[in-house]
Amino acid sequence: MTDELIVDCQLRSGLELFAHTWDPLVIVALRGEPLRRRVLKNAIGGVSDKVLTESLHRLLANGLVARRSFAEAPPRVEYALTPLGRTLLEGPLLALGHWLEGHAEELLAAQEASEAG
Amino acid sequence: MTDELIVDCQLRSGLELFAHTWDPLVIVALRGEPLRRRVLKNAIGGVSDKVLTESLHRLLANGLVARRSFAEAPPRVEYALTPLGRTLLEGPLLALGHWLEGHAEELLAAQEASEAG
DNA sequence: CCGTATCCGTATTGATACTG
DNA sequence: CAGTATCAATACGGATACGG
């Protein structure tokens, strides 16, 4: 009974994890090894320094991404998924990916049909 | 190989389905029977007429929601999920719901920890 | 009841240039 | 390389009032 309401309620806060344009893409970009900031930026593509910083701050604040800096001559910082971040990637994000694989065509068809009409 | 790139690419367009604040909530609200506009609005709560209209137009254009109007004395219009919309609900959206059930606490803990520090 | 139009405050984005 | 500061553009959400 309360089940549905709770889900709906939490859903609203959960959706914010996907609401910011770049946050999910950062997570996907970090699916493999830890990446340096510059590499991460290039891996995503089309994101500005400022926005990437904001995105990383949110992800850090939510415990989805971890930051590690090395005291070296050329400054080095690496970002990686936390275990929690990885569950988000392998759960909801992967589910969305699978859904798209199976329904992207159908989605496109509907979009074109509505433009025609 | 191309697999990952394709997923990433599609993911960007797929994420737009969740990017607009109210779209996913409309889908969840329509999980049961078809609803009249007013009922739908109340079921969601906190959404304005204008924004609800925009949201419905997007969902209609994407083939996720269907509109049916009845030629009756008090105008009646009902909105319902399409089969495609239902797959989105039962796939990615449900996955997010499940993830939240299992990790909401962990997420909150991380958020509070970062505020404290 | 259904839907649209208008106005407005705010948040998000992005380009650029600058500091450590 | 990493990260911040500033400024401009705009997209989004919301209140209200009006038309079918």
PDB file of C-alpha atoms (C1' of nucleotides) in Angstrom:
ATOM      1  CA  MET A   1       0.000   0.000   0.000  1.00  0.00           C
ATOM      2  CA  THR A   2       2.426   2.585   1.189  1.00  0.00           C
ATOM      3  CA  ASP A   3       4.803   0.916  -1.209  1.00  0.00           C
ATOM      4  CA  GLU A   4       3.628   2.867  -4.192  1.00  0.00           C
ATOM      5  CA  LEU A   5       3.644   6.182  -2.409  1.00  0.00           C
ATOM      6  CA  ILE A   6       7.108   5.664  -1.017  1.00  0.00           C
ATOM      7  CA  VAL A   7       8.422   4.771  -4.427  1.00  0.00           C
ATOM      8  CA  ASP A   8       6.813   7.815  -5.946  1.00  0.00           C
ATOM      9  CA  CYS A   9       8.192  10.034  -3.235  1.00  0.00           C
ATOM     10  CA  GLN A  10      11.725   8.747  -3.395  1.00  0.00           C
ATOM     11  CA  LEU A  11      11.503   8.665  -7.138  1.00  0.00           C
ATOM     12  CA  ARG A  12      11.345  12.415  -7.185  1.00  0.00           C
ATOM     13  CA  SER A  13      14.664  12.735  -5.411  1.00  0.00           C
ATOM     14  CA  GLY A  14      16.124   9.843  -7.343  1.00  0.00           C
ATOM     15  CA  LEU A  15      15.275  11.419 -10.657  1.00  0.00           C
ATOM     16  CA  GLU A  16      17.450  14.370  -9.754  1.00  0.00           C
ATOM     17  CA  LEU A  17      20.430  12.098 -10.207  1.00  0.00           C
ATOM     18  CA  PHE A  18      19.506  12.020 -13.885  1.00  0.00           C
ATOM     19  CA  ALA A  19      18.125  15.503 -14.152  1.00  0.00           C
ATOM     20  CA  HIS A  20      21.452  17.235 -14.585  1.00  0.00           C
ATOM     21  CA  THR A  21      22.554  16.787 -18.144  1.00  0.00           C
ATOM     22  CA  TRP A  22      26.079  15.572 -17.596  1.00  0.00           C
ATOM     23  CA  ASP A  23      25.991  13.653 -14.338  1.00  0.00           C
ATOM     24  CA  PRO A  24      24.922  10.313 -15.814  1.00  0.00           C
ATOM     25  CA  LEU A  25      27.382  10.678 -18.655  1.00  0.00           C
ATOM     26  CA  VAL A  26      30.207  11.219 -16.197  1.00  0.00           C
ATOM     27  CA  ILE A  27      29.216   8.010 -14.461  1.00  0.00           C
ATOM     28  CA  VAL A  28      29.182   6.116 -17.724  1.00  0.00           C
ATOM     29  CA  ALA A  29      32.517   7.591 -18.709  1.00  0.00           C
ATOM     30  CA  LEU A  30      33.993   6.301 -15.463  1.00  0.00           C
ATOM     31  CA  ARG A  31      32.730   2.766 -15.987  1.00  0.00           C
ATOM     32  CA  GLY A  32      36.284   1.537 -16.567  1.00  0.00           C
ATOM     33  CA  GLU A  33      39.446   2.747 -14.908  1.00  0.00           C
ATOM     34  CA  PRO A  34      39.838   5.911 -12.885  1.00  0.00           C
ATOM     35  CA  LEU A  35      40.359   8.878 -15.170  1.00  0.00           C
ATOM     36  CA  ARG A  36      42.194  12.155 -14.890  1.00  0.00           C
ATOM     37  CA  ARG A  37      40.065  15.215 -15.224  1.00  0.00           C
ATOM     38  CA  ARG A  38      41.250  16.110 -18.701  1.00  0.00           C
ATOM     39  CA  VAL A  39      40.833  12.600 -19.986  1.00  0.00           C
ATOM     40  CA  LEU A  40      37.397  12.443 -18.463  1.00  0.00           C
ATOM     41  CA  LYS A  41      36.427  15.699 -20.145  1.00  0.00           C
ATOM     42  CA  ASN A  42      37.530  14.453 -23.532  1.00  0.00           C
ATOM     43  CA  ALA A  43      35.833  11.111 -23.016  1.00  0.00           C
ATOM     44  CA  ILE A  44      32.528  12.864 -22.501  1.00  0.00           C
ATOM     45  CA  GLY A  45      32.878  15.535 -25.134  1.00  0.00           C
ATOM     46  CA  GLY A  46      31.053  18.838 -25.372  1.00  0.00           C
ATOM     47  CA  VAL A  47      31.209  19.700 -21.707  1.00  0.00           C
ATOM     48  CA  SER A  48      32.796  22.890 -20.389  1.00  0.00           C
ATOM     49  CA  ASP A  49      35.210  23.049 -17.472  1.00  0.00           C
ATOM     50  CA  LYS A  50      32.754  24.845 -15.290  1.00  0.00           C
ATOM     51  CA  VAL A  51      29.904  22.444 -15.865  1.00  0.00           C
ATOM     52  CA  LEU A  52      32.132  19.439 -15.447  1.00  0.00           C
ATOM     53  CA  THR A  53      33.302  20.795 -12.110  1.00  0.00           C
ATOM     54  CA  GLU A  54      29.727  21.316 -10.943  1.00  0.00           C
ATOM     55  CA  SER A  55      28.803  17.862 -12.063  1.00  0.00           C
ATOM     56  CA  LEU A  56      31.750  16.291 -10.260  1.00  0.00           C
ATOM     57  CA  HIS A  57      30.945  18.210  -7.096  1.00  0.00           C
ATOM     58  CA  ARG A  58      27.406  16.881  -7.091  1.00  0.00           C
ATOM     59  CA  LEU A  59      28.590  13.353  -7.715  1.00  0.00           C
ATOM     60  CA  LEU A  60      31.160  13.645  -4.948  1.00  0.00           C
ATOM     61  CA  ALA A  61      28.553  15.066  -2.581  1.00  0.00           C
ATOM     62  CA  ASN A  62      26.273  12.143  -3.356  1.00  0.00           C
ATOM     63  CA  GLY A  63      29.003   9.614  -2.806  1.00  0.00           C
ATOM     64  CA  LEU A  64      28.790   8.302  -6.352  1.00  0.00           C
ATOM     65  CA  VAL A  65      32.275   9.334  -7.397  1.00  0.00           C
ATOM     66  CA  ALA A  66      35.537   9.513  -5.464  1.00  0.00           C
ATOM     67  CA  ARG A  67      38.369  11.932  -6.001  1.00  0.00           C
ATOM     68  CA  ARG A  68      42.018  11.138  -5.423  1.00  0.00           C
ATOM     69  CA  SER A  69      44.828  13.621  -5.849  1.00  0.00           C
ATOM     70  CA  PHE A  70      48.530  12.836  -6.048  1.00  0.00           C
ATOM     71  CA  ALA A  71      51.234  15.137  -4.781  1.00  0.00           C
ATOM     72  CA  GLU A  72      53.256  15.161  -7.957  1.00  0.00           C
ATOM     73  CA  ALA A  73      55.074  17.678 -10.037  1.00  0.00           C
ATOM     74  CA  PRO A  74      52.435  17.980 -12.730  1.00  0.00           C
ATOM     75  CA  PRO A  75      49.308  17.961 -10.603  1.00  0.00           C
ATOM     76  CA  ARG A  76      47.423  14.711 -10.985  1.00  0.00           C
ATOM     77  CA  VAL A  77      43.862  14.026  -9.937  1.00  0.00           C
ATOM     78  CA  GLU A  78      41.866  10.932 -10.639  1.00  0.00           C
ATOM     79  CA  TYR A  79      38.167  10.325 -10.472  1.00  0.00           C
ATOM     80  CA  ALA A  80      36.582   6.919 -10.060  1.00  0.00           C
ATOM     81  CA  LEU A  81      33.222   5.396  -9.309  1.00  0.00           C
ATOM     82  CA  THR A  82      32.506   4.466  -5.713  1.00  0.00           C
ATOM     83  CA  PRO A  83      30.803   1.128  -5.029  1.00  0.00           C
ATOM     84  CA  LEU A  84      27.541   3.029  -4.696  1.00  0.00           C
ATOM     85  CA  GLY A  85      28.118   4.766  -7.995  1.00  0.00           C
ATOM     86  CA  ARG A  86      28.796   1.448  -9.604  1.00  0.00           C
ATOM     87  CA  THR A  87      25.479   0.030  -8.430  1.00  0.00           C
ATOM     88  CA  LEU A  88      23.746   2.997 -10.017  1.00  0.00           C
ATOM     89  CA  LEU A  89      25.589   2.330 -13.250  1.00  0.00           C
ATOM     90  CA  GLU A  90      24.884  -1.370 -13.277  1.00  0.00           C
ATOM     91  CA  GLY A  91      21.305  -0.979 -12.138  1.00  0.00           C
ATOM     92  CA  PRO A  92      19.164   1.896 -13.427  1.00  0.00           C
ATOM     93  CA  LEU A  93      21.600   3.210 -16.031  1.00  0.00           C
ATOM     94  CA  LEU A  94      22.183  -0.187 -17.523  1.00  0.00           C
ATOM     95  CA  ALA A  95      18.429  -0.782 -17.519  1.00  0.00           C
ATOM     96  CA  LEU A  96      17.972   2.405 -19.502  1.00  0.00           C
ATOM     97  CA  GLY A  97      20.664   1.316 -21.901  1.00  0.00           C
ATOM     98  CA  HIS A  98      19.006  -2.018 -22.448  1.00  0.00           C
ATOM     99  CA  TRP A  99      15.639  -0.393 -22.911  1.00  0.00           C
ATOM    100  CA  LEU A 100      17.096   1.880 -25.563  1.00  0.00           C
ATOM    101  CA  GLU A 101      18.680  -1.026 -27.385  1.00  0.00           C
ATOM    102  CA  GLY A 102      15.305  -2.670 -27.633  1.00  0.00           C
ATOM    103  CA  HIS A 103      13.058   0.318 -28.174  1.00  0.00           C
ATOM    104  CA  ALA A 104      15.069   3.092 -29.772  1.00  0.00           C
ATOM    105  CA  GLU A 105      13.659   2.221 -33.160  1.00  0.00           C
ATOM    106  CA  GLU A 106      10.112   2.231 -31.868  1.00  0.00           C
ATOM    107  CA  LEU A 107      10.746   5.546 -30.155  1.00  0.00           C
ATOM    108  CA  LEU A 108      12.100   7.128 -33.304  1.00  0.00           C
ATOM    109  CA  ALA A 109       9.176   5.865 -35.333  1.00  0.00           C
ATOM    110  CA  ALA A 110       6.746   7.459 -32.911  1.00  0.00           C
ATOM    111  CA  GLN A 111       8.630  10.739 -33.009  1.00  0.00           C
ATOM    112  CA  GLU A 112       8.623  10.866 -36.786  1.00  0.00           C
ATOM    113  CA  ALA A 113       4.978   9.911 -36.943  1.00  0.00           C
ATOM    114  CA  SER A 114       4.038  12.797 -34.693  1.00  0.00           C
ATOM    115  CA  GLU A 115       6.086  15.244 -36.733  1.00  0.00           C
ATOM    116  CA  ALA A 116       4.412  14.114 -39.905  1.00  0.00           C
ATOM    117  CA  GLY A 117       0.920  14.370 -38.491  1.00  0.00           C
TER     118      GLY A 117
ATOM    119  CA  MET B   1      33.305  -2.660 -29.486  1.00  0.00           C
ATOM    120  CA  THR B   2      30.925  -0.268 -31.105  1.00  0.00           C
ATOM    121  CA  ASP B   3      28.549  -1.530 -28.485  1.00  0.00           C
ATOM    122  CA  GLU B   4      29.757   0.853 -25.851  1.00  0.00           C
ATOM    123  CA  LEU B   5      29.793   3.840 -28.125  1.00  0.00           C
ATOM    124  CA  ILE B   6      26.323   3.141 -29.416  1.00  0.00           C
ATOM    125  CA  VAL B   7      24.992   2.821 -25.907  1.00  0.00           C
ATOM    126  CA  ASP B   8      26.626   6.061 -24.873  1.00  0.00           C
ATOM    127  CA  CYS B   9      25.261   7.815 -27.890  1.00  0.00           C
ATOM    128  CA  GLN B  10      21.721   6.600 -27.483  1.00  0.00           C
ATOM    129  CA  LEU B  11      21.960   7.145 -23.780  1.00  0.00           C
ATOM    130  CA  ARG B  12      22.184  10.856 -24.355  1.00  0.00           C
ATOM    131  CA  SER B  13      18.864  10.940 -26.145  1.00  0.00           C
ATOM    132  CA  GLY B  14      17.371   8.429 -23.748  1.00  0.00           C
ATOM    133  CA  LEU B  15      18.268  10.537 -20.764  1.00  0.00           C
ATOM    134  CA  GLU B  16      16.144  13.335 -22.148  1.00  0.00           C
ATOM    135  CA  LEU B  17      13.131  11.228 -21.316  1.00  0.00           C
ATOM    136  CA  PHE B  18      14.057  11.764 -17.676  1.00  0.00           C
ATOM    137  CA  ALA B  19      15.501  15.235 -18.003  1.00  0.00           C
ATOM    138  CA  HIS B  20      12.192  17.078 -17.845  1.00  0.00           C
ATOM    139  CA  THR B  21      11.045  17.223 -14.251  1.00  0.00           C
ATOM    140  CA  TRP B  22       7.516  16.009 -14.649  1.00  0.00           C
ATOM    141  CA  ASP B  23       7.597  13.561 -17.531  1.00  0.00           C
ATOM    142  CA  PRO B  24       8.582  10.514 -15.512  1.00  0.00           C
ATOM    143  CA  LEU B  25       6.105  11.404 -12.790  1.00  0.00           C
ATOM    144  CA  VAL B  26       3.319  11.553 -15.349  1.00  0.00           C
ATOM    145  CA  ILE B  27       4.262   8.088 -16.500  1.00  0.00           C
ATOM    146  CA  VAL B  28       4.234   6.776 -12.957  1.00  0.00           C
ATOM    147  CA  ALA B  29       0.917   8.460 -12.279  1.00  0.00           C
ATOM    148  CA  LEU B  30      -0.557   6.662 -15.280  1.00  0.00           C
ATOM    149  CA  ARG B  31       0.628   3.245 -14.141  1.00  0.00           C
ATOM    150  CA  GLY B  32      -2.961   2.207 -13.393  1.00  0.00           C
ATOM    151  CA  GLU B  33      -6.087   3.140 -15.301  1.00  0.00           C
ATOM    152  CA  PRO B  34      -6.383   5.936 -17.829  1.00  0.00           C
ATOM    153  CA  LEU B  35      -6.888   9.253 -16.089  1.00  0.00           C
ATOM    154  CA  ARG B  36      -8.663  12.451 -16.956  1.00  0.00           C
ATOM    155  CA  ARG B  37      -6.482  15.490 -17.105  1.00  0.00           C
ATOM    156  CA  ARG B  38      -7.692  16.985 -13.870  1.00  0.00           C
ATOM    157  CA  VAL B  39      -7.357  13.728 -12.004  1.00  0.00           C
ATOM    158  CA  LEU B  40      -3.894  13.268 -13.427  1.00  0.00           C
ATOM    159  CA  LYS B  41      -2.897  16.743 -12.318  1.00  0.00           C
ATOM    160  CA  ASN B  42      -4.061  16.087  -8.773  1.00  0.00           C
ATOM    161  CA  ALA B  43      -2.425  12.684  -8.710  1.00  0.00           C
ATOM    162  CA  ILE B  44       0.923  14.271  -9.459  1.00  0.00           C
ATOM    163  CA  GLY B  45       0.591  17.334  -7.283  1.00  0.00           C
ATOM    164  CA  GLY B  46       2.457  20.616  -7.580  1.00  0.00           C
ATOM    165  CA  VAL B  47       2.389  20.837 -11.345  1.00  0.00           C
ATOM    166  CA  SER B  48       0.904  23.789 -13.214  1.00  0.00           C
ATOM    167  CA  ASP B  49      -1.467  23.529 -16.167  1.00  0.00           C
ATOM    168  CA  LYS B  50       1.081  24.861 -18.580  1.00  0.00           C
ATOM    169  CA  VAL B  51       3.844  22.535 -17.545  1.00  0.00           C
ATOM    170  CA  LEU B  52       1.537  19.553 -17.492  1.00  0.00           C
ATOM    171  CA  THR B  53       0.462  20.354 -21.041  1.00  0.00           C
ATOM    172  CA  GLU B  54       4.049  20.604 -22.204  1.00  0.00           C
ATOM    173  CA  SER B  55       4.880  17.361 -20.516  1.00  0.00           C
ATOM    174  CA  LEU B  56       1.929  15.574 -22.077  1.00  0.00           C
ATOM    175  CA  HIS B  57       2.809  16.906 -25.515  1.00  0.00           C
ATOM    176  CA  ARG B  58       6.313  15.541 -25.230  1.00  0.00           C
ATOM    177  CA  LEU B  59       5.048  12.188 -24.041  1.00  0.00           C
ATOM    178  CA  LEU B  60       2.498  12.056 -26.845  1.00  0.00           C
ATOM    179  CA  ALA B  61       5.149  12.999 -29.383  1.00  0.00           C
ATOM    180  CA  ASN B  62       7.364  10.204 -28.108  1.00  0.00           C
ATOM    181  CA  GLY B  63       4.583   7.672 -28.254  1.00  0.00           C
ATOM    182  CA  LEU B  64       4.761   6.984 -24.530  1.00  0.00           C
ATOM    183  CA  VAL B  65       1.291   8.249 -23.724  1.00  0.00           C
ATOM    184  CA  ALA B  66      -1.952   8.149 -25.700  1.00  0.00           C
ATOM    185  CA  ARG B  67      -4.761  10.679 -25.618  1.00  0.00           C
ATOM    186  CA  ARG B  68      -8.402   9.849 -26.100  1.00  0.00           C
ATOM    187  CA  SER B  69     -11.175  12.418 -26.143  1.00  0.00           C
ATOM    188  CA  PHE B  70     -14.878  11.723 -25.844  1.00  0.00           C
ATOM    189  CA  ALA B  71     -17.554  13.821 -27.518  1.00  0.00           C
ATOM    190  CA  GLU B  72     -19.641  14.368 -24.429  1.00  0.00           C
ATOM    191  CA  ALA B  73     -21.469  17.211 -22.827  1.00  0.00           C
ATOM    192  CA  PRO B  74     -18.833  17.896 -20.179  1.00  0.00           C
ATOM    193  CA  PRO B  75     -15.694  17.504 -22.243  1.00  0.00           C
ATOM    194  CA  ARG B  76     -13.810  14.394 -21.301  1.00  0.00           C
ATOM    195  CA  VAL B  77     -10.251  13.497 -22.165  1.00  0.00           C
ATOM    196  CA  GLU B  78      -8.310  10.539 -20.921  1.00  0.00           C
ATOM    197  CA  TYR B  79      -4.609   9.845 -20.926  1.00  0.00           C
ATOM    198  CA  ALA B  80      -3.101   6.393 -20.740  1.00  0.00           C
ATOM    199  CA  LEU B  81       0.244   4.708 -21.167  1.00  0.00           C
ATOM    200  CA  THR B  82       0.966   3.156 -24.546  1.00  0.00           C
ATOM    201  CA  PRO B  83       2.590  -0.277 -24.642  1.00  0.00           C
ATOM    202  CA  LEU B  84       5.889   1.475 -25.256  1.00  0.00           C
ATOM    203  CA  GLY B  85       5.323   3.769 -22.298  1.00  0.00           C
ATOM    204  CA  ARG B  86       4.569   0.781 -20.138  1.00  0.00           C
ATOM    205  CA  THR B  87       7.856  -0.870 -21.038  1.00  0.00           C
ATOM    206  CA  LEU B  88       9.657   2.286 -19.966  1.00  0.00           C
ATOM    207  CA  LEU B  89       7.782   2.218 -16.685  1.00  0.00           C
ATOM    208  CA  GLU B  90       8.413  -1.427 -16.013  1.00  0.00           C
ATOM    209  CA  GLY B  91      12.009  -1.313 -17.176  1.00  0.00           C
ATOM    210  CA  PRO B  92      14.198   1.691 -16.393  1.00  0.00           C
ATOM    211  CA  LEU B  93      11.789   3.502 -14.086  1.00  0.00           C
ATOM    212  CA  LEU B  94      11.153   0.410 -12.013  1.00  0.00           C
ATOM    213  CA  ALA B  95      14.893  -0.249 -11.910  1.00  0.00           C
ATOM    214  CA  LEU B  96      15.429   3.216 -10.498  1.00  0.00           C
ATOM    215  CA  GLY B  97      12.698   2.621  -7.934  1.00  0.00           C
ATOM    216  CA  HIS B  98      14.310  -0.605  -6.844  1.00  0.00           C
ATOM    217  CA  TRP B  99      17.709   1.000  -6.649  1.00  0.00           C
ATOM    218  CA  LEU B 100      16.315   3.730  -4.438  1.00  0.00           C
ATOM    219  CA  GLU B 101      14.687   1.222  -2.143  1.00  0.00           C
ATOM    220  CA  GLY B 102      18.021  -0.435  -1.620  1.00  0.00           C
ATOM    221  CA  HIS B 103      20.338   2.561  -1.606  1.00  0.00           C
ATOM    222  CA  ALA B 104      18.398   5.609  -0.479  1.00  0.00           C
ATOM    223  CA  GLU B 105      19.814   5.309   2.993  1.00  0.00           C
ATOM    224  CA  GLU B 106      23.345   5.000   1.705  1.00  0.00           C
ATOM    225  CA  LEU B 107      22.801   7.989  -0.541  1.00  0.00           C
ATOM    226  CA  LEU B 108      21.491  10.116   2.302  1.00  0.00           C
ATOM    227  CA  ALA B 109      24.403   9.143   4.508  1.00  0.00           C
ATOM    228  CA  ALA B 110      26.860  10.245   1.846  1.00  0.00           C
ATOM    229  CA  GLN B 111      25.052  13.539   1.381  1.00  0.00           C
ATOM    230  CA  GLU B 112      25.088  14.315   5.086  1.00  0.00           C
ATOM    231  CA  ALA B 113      28.699  13.306   5.397  1.00  0.00           C
ATOM    232  CA  SER B 114      29.695  15.757   2.681  1.00  0.00           C
ATOM    233  CA  GLU B 115      27.696  18.555   4.276  1.00  0.00           C
ATOM    234  CA  ALA B 116      29.361  17.921   7.591  1.00  0.00           C
ATOM    235  CA  GLY B 117      32.865  17.937   6.158  1.00  0.00           C
TER     236      GLY B 117
ATOM    237  C1'  DC C   1     -13.527  20.614 -17.842  1.00  0.00           C
ATOM    238  C1'  DC C   2      -9.829  21.091 -21.356  1.00  0.00           C
ATOM    239  C1'  DG C   3      -6.345  23.644 -23.105  1.00  0.00           C
ATOM    240  C1'  DT C   4      -3.656  27.810 -24.517  1.00  0.00           C
ATOM    241  C1'  DA C   5      -1.231  32.398 -24.096  1.00  0.00           C
ATOM    242  C1'  DT C   6       1.425  35.681 -21.652  1.00  0.00           C
ATOM    243  C1'  DC C   7       4.597  37.310 -18.389  1.00  0.00           C
ATOM    244  C1'  DC C   8       8.368  36.684 -15.258  1.00  0.00           C
ATOM    245  C1'  DG C   9      11.875  34.805 -11.811  1.00  0.00           C
ATOM    246  C1'  DT C  10      15.288  31.583 -11.532  1.00  0.00           C
ATOM    247  C1'  DA C  11      18.488  27.851 -12.593  1.00  0.00           C
ATOM    248  C1'  DT C  12      21.484  25.765 -15.847  1.00  0.00           C
ATOM    249  C1'  DT C  13      24.571  26.092 -19.422  1.00  0.00           C
ATOM    250  C1'  DG C  14      28.534  27.686 -21.880  1.00  0.00           C
ATOM    251  C1'  DA C  15      32.677  30.774 -23.403  1.00  0.00           C
ATOM    252  C1'  DT C  16      36.360  32.916 -21.795  1.00  0.00           C
ATOM    253  C1'  DA C  17      40.022  34.200 -19.084  1.00  0.00           C
ATOM    254  C1'  DC C  18      42.505  33.638 -15.035  1.00  0.00           C
ATOM    255  C1'  DT C  19      44.961  31.421 -10.643  1.00  0.00           C
ATOM    256  C1'  DG C  20      47.677  27.502  -8.293  1.00  0.00           C
TER     257       DG C  20
ATOM    258  C1'  DC D   1      46.905  19.923 -15.582  1.00  0.00           C
ATOM    259  C1'  DA D   2      43.436  21.180 -12.165  1.00  0.00           C
ATOM    260  C1'  DG D   3      40.182  24.319 -10.833  1.00  0.00           C
ATOM    261  C1'  DT D   4      37.794  28.917 -10.260  1.00  0.00           C
ATOM    262  C1'  DA D   5      35.552  33.480 -11.528  1.00  0.00           C
ATOM    263  C1'  DT D   6      32.844  36.264 -14.330  1.00  0.00           C
ATOM    264  C1'  DC D   7      29.444  37.324 -17.714  1.00  0.00           C
ATOM    265  C1'  DA D   8      25.878  36.449 -21.187  1.00  0.00           C
ATOM    266  C1'  DA D   9      22.244  33.465 -23.208  1.00  0.00           C
ATOM    267  C1'  DT D  10      18.528  30.733 -22.604  1.00  0.00           C
ATOM    268  C1'  DA D  11      15.645  27.100 -21.195  1.00  0.00           C
ATOM    269  C1'  DC D  12      12.657  25.657 -17.572  1.00  0.00           C
ATOM    270  C1'  DG D  13       9.068  26.038 -14.293  1.00  0.00           C
ATOM    271  C1'  DG D  14       5.202  28.524 -12.283  1.00  0.00           C
ATOM    272  C1'  DA D  15       1.102  32.004 -11.737  1.00  0.00           C
ATOM    273  C1'  DT D  16      -2.430  33.933 -13.891  1.00  0.00           C
ATOM    274  C1'  DA D  17      -5.939  34.875 -17.016  1.00  0.00           C
ATOM    275  C1'  DC D  18      -8.333  33.792 -20.999  1.00  0.00           C
ATOM    276  C1'  DG D  19     -10.688  30.912 -24.949  1.00  0.00           C
ATOM    277  C1'  DG D  20     -13.075  26.263 -26.803  1.00  0.00           C
TER     278       DG D  20
END
